[in-house]
Tab-separated table of C-alpha atoms in Angstrom:
chain	number	residue	atom	x	y	z
Q	1	MET	CA	51.655	-17.255	-32.634
Q	2	ASP	CA	54.920	-18.469	-34.108
Q	3	ALA	CA	58.257	-18.154	-32.365
Q	4	ALA	CA	59.593	-15.477	-34.738
Q	5	THR	CA	56.591	-13.192	-34.180
Q	6	TYR	CA	56.798	-13.703	-30.441
Q	7	THR	CA	60.521	-12.958	-30.347
Q	8	SER	CA	59.969	-9.781	-32.321
Q	9	LEU	CA	57.217	-8.607	-29.950
Q	10	LEU	CA	59.384	-9.486	-26.968
Q	11	ALA	CA	62.228	-7.344	-28.292
Q	12	GLU	CA	59.839	-4.470	-28.976
Q	13	HIS	CA	57.961	-4.423	-25.673
Q	14	ARG	CA	60.056	-6.147	-23.011
Q	15	ASP	CA	62.021	-3.213	-21.571
Q	16	ARG	CA	58.925	-1.029	-21.495
Q	17	VAL	CA	56.881	-3.715	-19.736
Q	18	PHE	CA	59.684	-4.370	-17.269
Q	19	SER	CA	60.220	-0.657	-16.573
Q	20	ARG	CA	56.566	-0.010	-15.922
Q	21	ALA	CA	56.342	-2.974	-13.546
Q	22	LEU	CA	59.515	-1.770	-11.826
Q	23	TYR	CA	58.192	1.738	-11.288
Q	24	VAL	CA	54.808	0.481	-10.098
Q	25	LEU	CA	56.059	-2.285	-7.814
Q	26	ARG	CA	59.462	-0.828	-6.808
Q	27	ASP	CA	60.861	-4.324	-6.543
Q	28	ARG	CA	63.154	-5.739	-9.183
Q	29	GLU	CA	62.321	-9.395	-8.641
Q	30	ASP	CA	58.597	-8.697	-8.640
Q	31	ALA	CA	58.994	-6.699	-11.831
Q	32	GLU	CA	60.859	-9.612	-13.412
Q	33	ASP	CA	58.123	-12.030	-12.365
Q	34	VAL	CA	55.414	-9.796	-13.786
Q	35	THR	CA	57.313	-9.378	-17.048
Q	36	GLN	CA	57.903	-13.112	-17.370
Q	37	GLU	CA	54.257	-13.900	-16.678
Q	38	ALA	CA	53.012	-11.211	-19.063
Q	39	PHE	CA	55.022	-12.613	-21.949
Q	40	LEU	CA	54.097	-16.176	-21.050
Q	41	ARG	CA	50.467	-15.117	-21.455
Q	42	LEU	CA	51.280	-13.417	-24.727
Q	43	TRP	CA	52.882	-16.633	-25.959
Q	44	ARG	CA	49.939	-18.742	-24.878
Q	45	GLN	CA	47.175	-16.383	-25.967
Q	46	GLY	CA	48.978	-14.575	-28.759
Q	47	ASP	CA	46.700	-15.946	-31.451
Q	48	GLU	CA	43.742	-14.220	-29.785
Q	49	VAL	CA	45.481	-10.810	-29.620
Q	50	ASP	CA	44.940	-8.297	-32.416
Q	51	PRO	CA	48.453	-7.638	-33.786
Q	52	GLY	CA	47.756	-3.897	-33.806
Q	53	LYS	CA	46.684	-3.891	-30.183
Q	54	VAL	CA	49.500	-5.822	-28.516
Q	55	ALA	CA	50.705	-2.776	-26.553
Q	56	GLY	CA	47.253	-2.150	-25.069
Q	57	TRP	CA	46.781	-5.843	-24.365
Q	58	LEU	CA	50.122	-6.006	-22.562
Q	59	ALA	CA	49.301	-2.820	-20.638
Q	60	ARG	CA	46.129	-4.403	-19.285
Q	61	VAL	CA	47.852	-7.689	-18.433
Q	62	VAL	CA	50.698	-5.915	-16.633
Q	63	HIS	CA	48.188	-3.745	-14.764
Q	64	ASN	CA	46.356	-6.825	-13.465
Q	65	LEU	CA	49.569	-8.699	-12.696
Q	66	CYS	CA	50.946	-5.768	-10.680
Q	67	ILE	CA	47.766	-5.713	-8.600
Q	68	ASP	CA	47.926	-9.493	-8.085
Q	69	GLN	CA	51.598	-9.339	-7.150
Q	70	THR	CA	50.941	-6.619	-4.580
Q	71	ARG	CA	48.115	-8.648	-3.050
Q	72	ARG	CA	50.381	-11.688	-2.791
Q	73	ARG	CA	53.039	-9.595	-1.093
Q	74	LYS	CA	50.494	-8.399	1.440
Q	75	VAL	CA	49.509	-11.995	2.186
Q	76	VAL	CA	53.149	-12.971	2.731
Q	77	ARG	CA	53.685	-9.940	4.973
Q	78	THR	CA	50.628	-10.810	7.003
Q	79	ARG	CA	51.620	-14.418	7.439
Q	80	PHE	CA	55.335	-14.116	7.991
Q	81	GLY	CA	56.158	-10.497	8.713
Q	82	GLN	CA	59.272	-8.718	7.553
Q	83	ALA	CA	61.347	-9.570	10.608
Q	84	ASP	CA	60.725	-13.301	10.806
Q	85	PRO	CA	64.180	-14.881	10.285
Q	86	ASP	CA	62.687	-18.335	9.780
Q	87	ALA	CA	60.574	-17.376	6.793
Q	88	VAL	CA	62.290	-18.645	3.658
Q	89	GLU	CA	60.442	-16.275	1.358
Q	90	LEU	CA	61.434	-13.072	3.102
Q	91	LEU	CA	60.283	-9.920	1.480
Q	92	PRO	CA	62.962	-7.821	-0.092
Q	93	ALA	CA	62.990	-4.336	1.336
Q	94	SER	CA	61.852	-1.762	-1.168
Q	95	GLY	CA	65.006	0.146	-1.861
Q	96	PRO	CA	65.373	3.498	-3.508
Q	97	LEU	CA	64.817	3.242	-7.226
Q	98	GLY	CA	68.020	5.136	-7.813
Q	99	ASP	CA	70.034	2.314	-6.267
Q	100	PRO	CA	72.720	1.143	-8.750
Q	101	GLU	CA	71.212	-2.332	-8.585
Q	102	TRP	CA	68.075	-1.015	-10.228
Q	103	ALA	CA	70.039	0.051	-13.261
Q	104	VAL	CA	68.100	3.299	-13.561
Q	105	ARG	CA	69.327	6.785	-12.828
Q	106	LEU	CA	66.755	9.179	-11.434
Q	107	ASP	CA	67.069	12.844	-10.689
Q	108	GLN	CA	65.876	14.188	-7.348
Q	109	ARG	CA	62.586	15.387	-8.733
Q	110	GLN	CA	61.775	11.976	-10.205
Q	111	GLN	CA	62.768	10.243	-6.992
Q	112	ARG	CA	60.527	12.517	-4.939
Q	113	VAL	CA	57.570	12.029	-7.235
Q	114	LEU	CA	58.021	8.247	-7.293
Q	115	ASP	CA	58.339	8.138	-3.510
Q	116	ALA	CA	55.103	10.088	-3.229
Q	117	LEU	CA	53.417	7.872	-5.815
Q	118	ALA	CA	54.360	4.841	-3.744
Q	119	THR	CA	51.925	6.011	-1.075
Q	120	LEU	CA	49.003	5.637	-3.498
Q	121	PRO	CA	47.184	2.370	-4.230
Q	122	VAL	CA	48.887	0.118	-6.749
Q	123	GLU	CA	45.934	0.399	-9.118
Q	124	THR	CA	46.326	4.178	-9.216
Q	125	ARG	CA	50.108	3.969	-9.641
Q	126	SER	CA	49.642	1.658	-12.575
Q	127	VAL	CA	47.126	3.972	-14.269
Q	128	MET	CA	49.463	6.928	-13.746
Q	129	MET	CA	52.338	5.025	-15.329
Q	130	MET	CA	50.204	3.975	-18.291
Q	131	HIS	CA	49.418	7.590	-19.083
Q	132	TYR	CA	52.504	9.507	-18.030
Q	133	PHE	CA	55.322	7.007	-18.507
Q	134	GLN	CA	54.002	4.905	-21.367
Q	135	GLY	CA	52.346	7.858	-23.045
Q	136	MET	CA	48.979	6.152	-23.484
Q	137	ARG	CA	46.101	8.514	-24.161
Q	138	LEU	CA	43.539	8.714	-21.361
Q	139	GLN	CA	40.894	7.157	-23.577
Q	140	ASP	CA	43.275	4.308	-24.461
Q	141	VAL	CA	44.004	3.699	-20.781
Q	142	ALA	CA	40.267	3.563	-20.169
Q	143	ALA	CA	39.704	1.186	-23.083
Q	144	ALA	CA	42.539	-1.105	-21.996
Q	145	LEU	CA	41.169	-1.359	-18.471
Q	146	GLY	CA	37.477	-1.486	-19.350
Q	147	LYS	CA	36.758	1.814	-17.594
Q	148	THR	CA	35.117	4.998	-18.738
Q	149	GLU	CA	37.380	7.867	-19.720
Q	150	SER	CA	35.753	9.985	-17.026
Q	151	ALA	CA	36.685	7.439	-14.377
Q	152	VAL	CA	40.319	7.552	-15.485
Q	153	LYS	CA	40.302	11.363	-15.477
Q	154	VAL	CA	38.947	11.403	-11.939
Q	155	GLN	CA	41.528	8.865	-10.823
Q	156	VAL	CA	44.426	10.832	-12.292
Q	157	HIS	CA	43.073	14.115	-10.935
Q	158	ARG	CA	42.740	12.719	-7.413
Q	159	ALA	CA	46.215	11.228	-7.586
Q	160	ARG	CA	47.667	14.571	-8.637
Q	161	ARG	CA	45.908	16.268	-5.741
Q	162	SER	CA	47.391	13.649	-3.397
Q	163	LEU	CA	50.820	14.557	-4.729
Q	164	ARG	CA	50.153	18.266	-4.360
Q	165	ALA	CA	52.669	18.743	-1.580
Q	166	VAL	CA	55.556	17.123	-3.372
Q	167	LEU	CA	54.719	18.841	-6.657
Q	168	ALA	CA	54.514	22.231	-4.956
Q	169	ASP	CA	57.702	21.463	-3.071
Q	170	ASP	CA	59.291	20.617	-6.388
Q	171	GLY	CA	58.396	24.083	-7.601
Q	172	ASP	CA	59.924	25.611	-4.494
Q	173	HIS	CA	63.139	23.736	-5.199
Q	174	ASP	CA	63.148	25.046	-8.759
Q	175	SER	CA	62.569	28.654	-7.734
Q	176	LEU	CA	65.208	28.325	-4.986
Q	177	ALA	CA	67.675	27.024	-7.534
Q	178	ARG	CA	66.852	29.908	-9.877
Q	179	ARG	CA	67.394	32.428	-7.097
Q	180	ARG	CA	70.752	30.858	-6.253
Q	181	THR	CA	71.976	30.887	-9.831
Q	182	GLY	CA	70.360	34.200	-10.721
N	1	MET	CA	37.396	27.381	-6.342
N	2	ASN	CA	34.338	28.456	-8.321
N	3	GLU	CA	31.931	26.273	-10.279
N	4	ARG	CA	33.859	26.568	-13.514
N	5	CYS	CA	37.020	25.281	-11.886
N	6	ALA	CA	35.133	22.210	-10.780
N	7	ASP	CA	33.849	21.817	-14.333
N	8	LEU	CA	37.242	21.987	-15.961
N	9	GLU	CA	39.796	20.703	-13.482
N	10	LEU	CA	39.344	17.121	-14.668
N	11	GLU	CA	40.352	18.246	-18.157
N	12	LEU	CA	43.759	19.625	-17.169
N	13	THR	CA	45.541	16.310	-17.722
N	14	GLY	CA	44.070	15.963	-21.199
N	15	PHE	CA	44.812	19.636	-21.870
N	16	ALA	CA	48.470	19.210	-20.906
N	17	ALA	CA	48.690	16.057	-23.028
N	18	GLY	CA	47.125	17.765	-26.039
N	19	GLU	CA	44.325	15.224	-26.103
N	20	LEU	CA	41.308	17.534	-25.905
N	21	GLU	CA	38.986	18.376	-28.737
N	22	PRO	CA	39.757	21.918	-30.005
N	23	ALA	CA	36.553	23.445	-28.619
N	24	LEU	CA	37.154	22.042	-25.135
N	25	ALA	CA	40.838	22.977	-25.272
N	26	ASP	CA	39.846	26.584	-26.087
N	27	ARG	CA	37.409	26.606	-23.195
N	28	VAL	CA	40.099	25.371	-20.797
N	29	ALA	CA	42.628	27.881	-22.145
N	30	ARG	CA	40.193	30.788	-21.639
N	31	HIS	CA	39.501	29.651	-18.105
N	32	LEU	CA	43.212	29.305	-17.345
N	33	ALA	CA	43.830	32.843	-18.514
N	34	ALA	CA	41.419	34.096	-15.873
N	35	CYS	CA	42.011	31.633	-13.008
N	36	ALA	CA	45.232	31.634	-10.994
N	37	ALA	CA	44.221	28.563	-8.988
N	38	CYS	CA	43.816	26.454	-12.116
N	39	ARG	CA	47.060	27.797	-13.562
N	40	ALA	CA	48.797	26.601	-10.394
N	41	GLU	CA	47.101	23.228	-10.816
N	42	LEU	CA	48.273	23.089	-14.420
N	43	GLU	CA	51.822	23.813	-13.282
N	44	ARG	CA	51.635	20.868	-10.909
N	45	GLU	CA	50.294	18.744	-13.730
N	46	LEU	CA	53.220	19.760	-15.946
N	47	ARG	CA	55.738	19.005	-13.198
N	48	LEU	CA	54.208	15.591	-12.671
N	49	ARG	CA	54.194	14.966	-16.403
N	50	GLY	CA	57.781	16.100	-16.749
N	51	ALA	CA	58.974	13.827	-13.952
N	52	LEU	CA	57.220	10.675	-15.127
N	53	ARG	CA	57.464	11.123	-18.890
N	54	THR	CA	61.255	11.306	-18.671
N	55	LEU	CA	61.761	8.298	-16.418
N	56	PRO	CA	64.528	6.201	-17.932
N	57	LEU	CA	63.754	2.876	-19.527
N	58	ALA	CA	65.202	0.113	-17.355
N	59	ALA	CA	66.814	-2.743	-19.248
N	60	ALA	CA	65.166	-6.063	-18.494
N	61	PRO	CA	67.579	-8.886	-17.610
N	62	ALA	CA	68.865	-10.706	-20.645
N	63	GLY	CA	66.822	-13.769	-21.391
N	64	LEU	CA	63.751	-12.629	-19.470
N	65	GLY	CA	60.704	-13.817	-21.397
N	66	ALA	CA	62.830	-15.608	-23.983
N	67	LEU	CA	61.370	-18.809	-25.319
N	68	PRO	CA	62.911	-21.949	-23.870
N	69	PRO	CA	64.695	-23.917	-26.625
N	70	ALA	CA	62.072	-26.643	-26.608
N	71	ALA	CA	59.303	-24.083	-27.053
N	72	ALA	CA	61.088	-22.188	-29.799
N	73	ARG	CA	61.380	-25.246	-32.050
N	74	PRO	CA	58.668	-25.318	-34.693
N	75	PRO	CA	56.053	-27.956	-34.012
N	76	ARG	CA	56.590	-31.192	-35.874
N	77	ARG	CA	53.822	-33.219	-37.359
N	78	LEU	CA	53.854	-36.319	-35.243
N	79	PRO	CA	52.802	-39.561	-36.870
N	80	LEU	CA	50.291	-40.872	-34.410
N	81	PRO	CA	49.462	-44.500	-34.991
N	82	PRO	CA	45.819	-45.382	-34.538
N	83	SER	CA	46.729	-47.781	-31.826
N	84	LEU	CA	48.232	-46.739	-28.547
N	85	GLY	CA	51.956	-46.312	-28.971
N	86	GLY	CA	54.698	-45.053	-26.744
N	87	LEU	CA	54.550	-41.604	-28.322
N	88	ALA	CA	50.855	-41.179	-27.638
N	89	ALA	CA	51.378	-42.278	-24.065
N	90	ALA	CA	54.129	-39.676	-23.690
N	91	ALA	CA	51.856	-37.036	-25.176
N	92	VAL	CA	49.141	-37.883	-22.669
N	93	LEU	CA	51.665	-37.633	-19.853
N	94	VAL	CA	52.977	-34.257	-21.052
N	95	ALA	CA	49.449	-32.975	-21.463
N	96	LEU	CA	48.584	-34.049	-17.954
N	97	LEU	CA	51.663	-32.359	-16.543
N	98	ALA	CA	50.909	-29.192	-18.442
N	99	GLY	CA	47.289	-29.142	-17.361
N	100	LEU	CA	45.975	-29.443	-20.912
N	101	PRO	CA	42.192	-29.651	-20.899
N	102	GLY	CA	41.036	-33.092	-21.854
N	103	GLY	CA	44.168	-34.786	-20.607
N	104	ARG	CA	42.216	-37.301	-18.562
N	105	PRO	CA	43.964	-40.616	-18.004
N	106	ALA	CA	42.257	-43.560	-19.573
N	107	GLY	CA	40.324	-45.771	-17.211
N	108	PRO	CA	40.624	-49.547	-17.222
N	109	GLY	CA	39.658	-50.943	-20.615
N	110	GLU	CA	39.237	-47.431	-22.031
N	111	THR	CA	41.026	-46.191	-25.129
N	112	PRO	CA	42.944	-42.990	-24.288
N	113	ALA	CA	41.836	-39.867	-26.102
N	114	ALA	CA	43.993	-39.097	-29.129
N	115	PHE	CA	45.869	-35.793	-29.151
N	116	THR	CA	46.686	-33.908	-32.281
N	117	ALA	CA	50.245	-33.007	-33.130
N	118	ASP	CA	49.447	-29.350	-32.434
N	119	GLN	CA	48.148	-30.192	-28.976
N	120	VAL	CA	51.278	-32.178	-28.251
N	121	ALA	CA	53.464	-29.321	-29.478
N	122	ALA	CA	51.523	-26.811	-27.361
N	123	ALA	CA	51.789	-29.039	-24.311
N	124	ARG	CA	55.495	-29.414	-24.902
N	125	ARG	CA	55.902	-25.625	-25.141
N	126	ASP	CA	53.890	-25.075	-21.975
N	127	ALA	CA	55.830	-27.747	-20.133
N	128	ALA	CA	59.135	-26.226	-21.208
N	129	TRP	CA	58.055	-22.807	-20.052
N	130	THR	CA	56.698	-24.148	-16.810
N	131	LEU	CA	60.156	-25.553	-16.178
N	132	VAL	CA	61.645	-22.089	-16.724
N	133	LEU	CA	59.219	-20.594	-14.188
N	134	ALA	CA	59.968	-23.393	-11.730
N	135	ALA	CA	63.692	-22.761	-12.145
N	136	ARG	CA	63.172	-19.062	-11.333
N	137	ILE	CA	61.254	-19.945	-8.177
N	138	LEU	CA	63.918	-22.433	-7.121
N	139	GLU	CA	66.667	-19.922	-7.793
N	140	ARG	CA	64.968	-17.278	-5.669
N	141	THR	CA	64.200	-19.717	-2.859
N	142	GLU	CA	67.792	-20.923	-2.877
N	143	ARG	CA	69.107	-17.360	-2.801
N	144	ASN	CA	66.859	-16.436	0.123
N	145	ALA	CA	67.768	-19.597	1.990
N	146	LEU	CA	71.493	-18.919	1.526
N	147	ALA	CA	71.027	-15.329	2.672
N	148	ASP	CA	69.195	-16.633	5.712
N	149	VAL	CA	71.938	-19.160	6.563
N	150	PHE	CA	74.938	-16.914	5.976
N	151	GLY	CA	73.351	-13.605	6.945
N	152	GLN	CA	71.395	-14.667	10.019
N	153	ARG	CA	71.811	-18.191	11.311
N	154	LEU	CA	75.570	-18.658	10.946
N	155	PRO	CA	76.543	-15.330	12.563
N	156	ARG	CA	74.067	-16.057	15.344
N	157	ALA	CA	75.473	-19.547	15.900
N	158	VAL	CA	79.063	-18.262	15.901
N	159	ALA	CA	78.199	-15.490	18.324
N	160	GLU	CA	76.408	-17.907	20.625
N	161	SER	CA	79.330	-20.324	20.576
N	162	LEU	CA	81.676	-17.457	21.469
N	163	GLY	CA	79.333	-16.356	24.216
N	164	GLY	CA	78.868	-12.846	22.842
N	165	PRO	CA	75.953	-10.973	21.320
N	166	ALA	CA	75.025	-11.763	17.734
N	167	PRO	CA	76.514	-9.355	15.213
N	168	THR	CA	74.106	-7.313	13.163
N	169	PRO	CA	73.995	-7.878	9.393
N	170	GLU	CA	75.773	-4.524	8.964
N	171	GLY	CA	78.736	-5.832	10.890
N	172	GLY	CA	78.111	-4.080	14.207
N	173	GLN	CA	77.090	-5.654	17.448
N	174	GLY	CA	73.369	-6.321	17.668
């Protein structure tokens, strides 16, 4: 892959890759690391990637990198613990995504849903973001991850059921707001 | 939930996304018309979809993923003399540093393997990018170390020298 092609792909996909990693990992530095590594792999392996399938290729790479990054974080937590003042590589606390430092503005509904999503396994969060945030079709998510479409449907369905309380609560908020304004 | 709900509930995501084949979409729609439980599930699906589909795009930091200058330069065709020259030796060294397969140092009396200009250029690009990654790690380590010194150790040392309790990071008394 030549530098001009790479730079063009970087401009096209970078913010989307970074955003997805940010919403999955909820840590800005981790999201930056994942983005950097994903594009490093694109640069190194770009000649093997079908130009029409770069988005799907990146989606799979980011998915795997997010899982790896979460595993590494768990290892660091296990070895050092959050409260160890002598550990150089202290873990940043996961702050609210609406924090100004995150450079994203979320409404209350989005914040509640993301908080609830954070309780699910990283693999599930990533699949949810591929479909809902990135707008990938379920069959494309399955193809990118080497799964069957049925497996992805089951995963998304179970995740939605896990979020049932917050999604129902969201509806209560909406109806309450309608009653107040009505 | 009856049997038909169990049959169709997995299709609600695809139904909401408009991804179903027409025949299956009709089947789901007919079921929804008759099933309040599945309509409630579809409402939850739509709320979830609405919340995540409209998440704002976060701007990545400027320069993230950008090619280092050395990597962005087009590869030059390097004139490699048949005999071992300084350039070839440098190429071997770069390849070794970059972990290029085949970059084995020559043993005593052995002629080092020749590298093509493309291999040298690739090794140079990898090495340049590896430096960028290393710089990011160093930057983060330095930032954490400074936070540790000024946020934890220094206040603790000052408090101990004054004979009082260490202040908390928020400024109160810990």
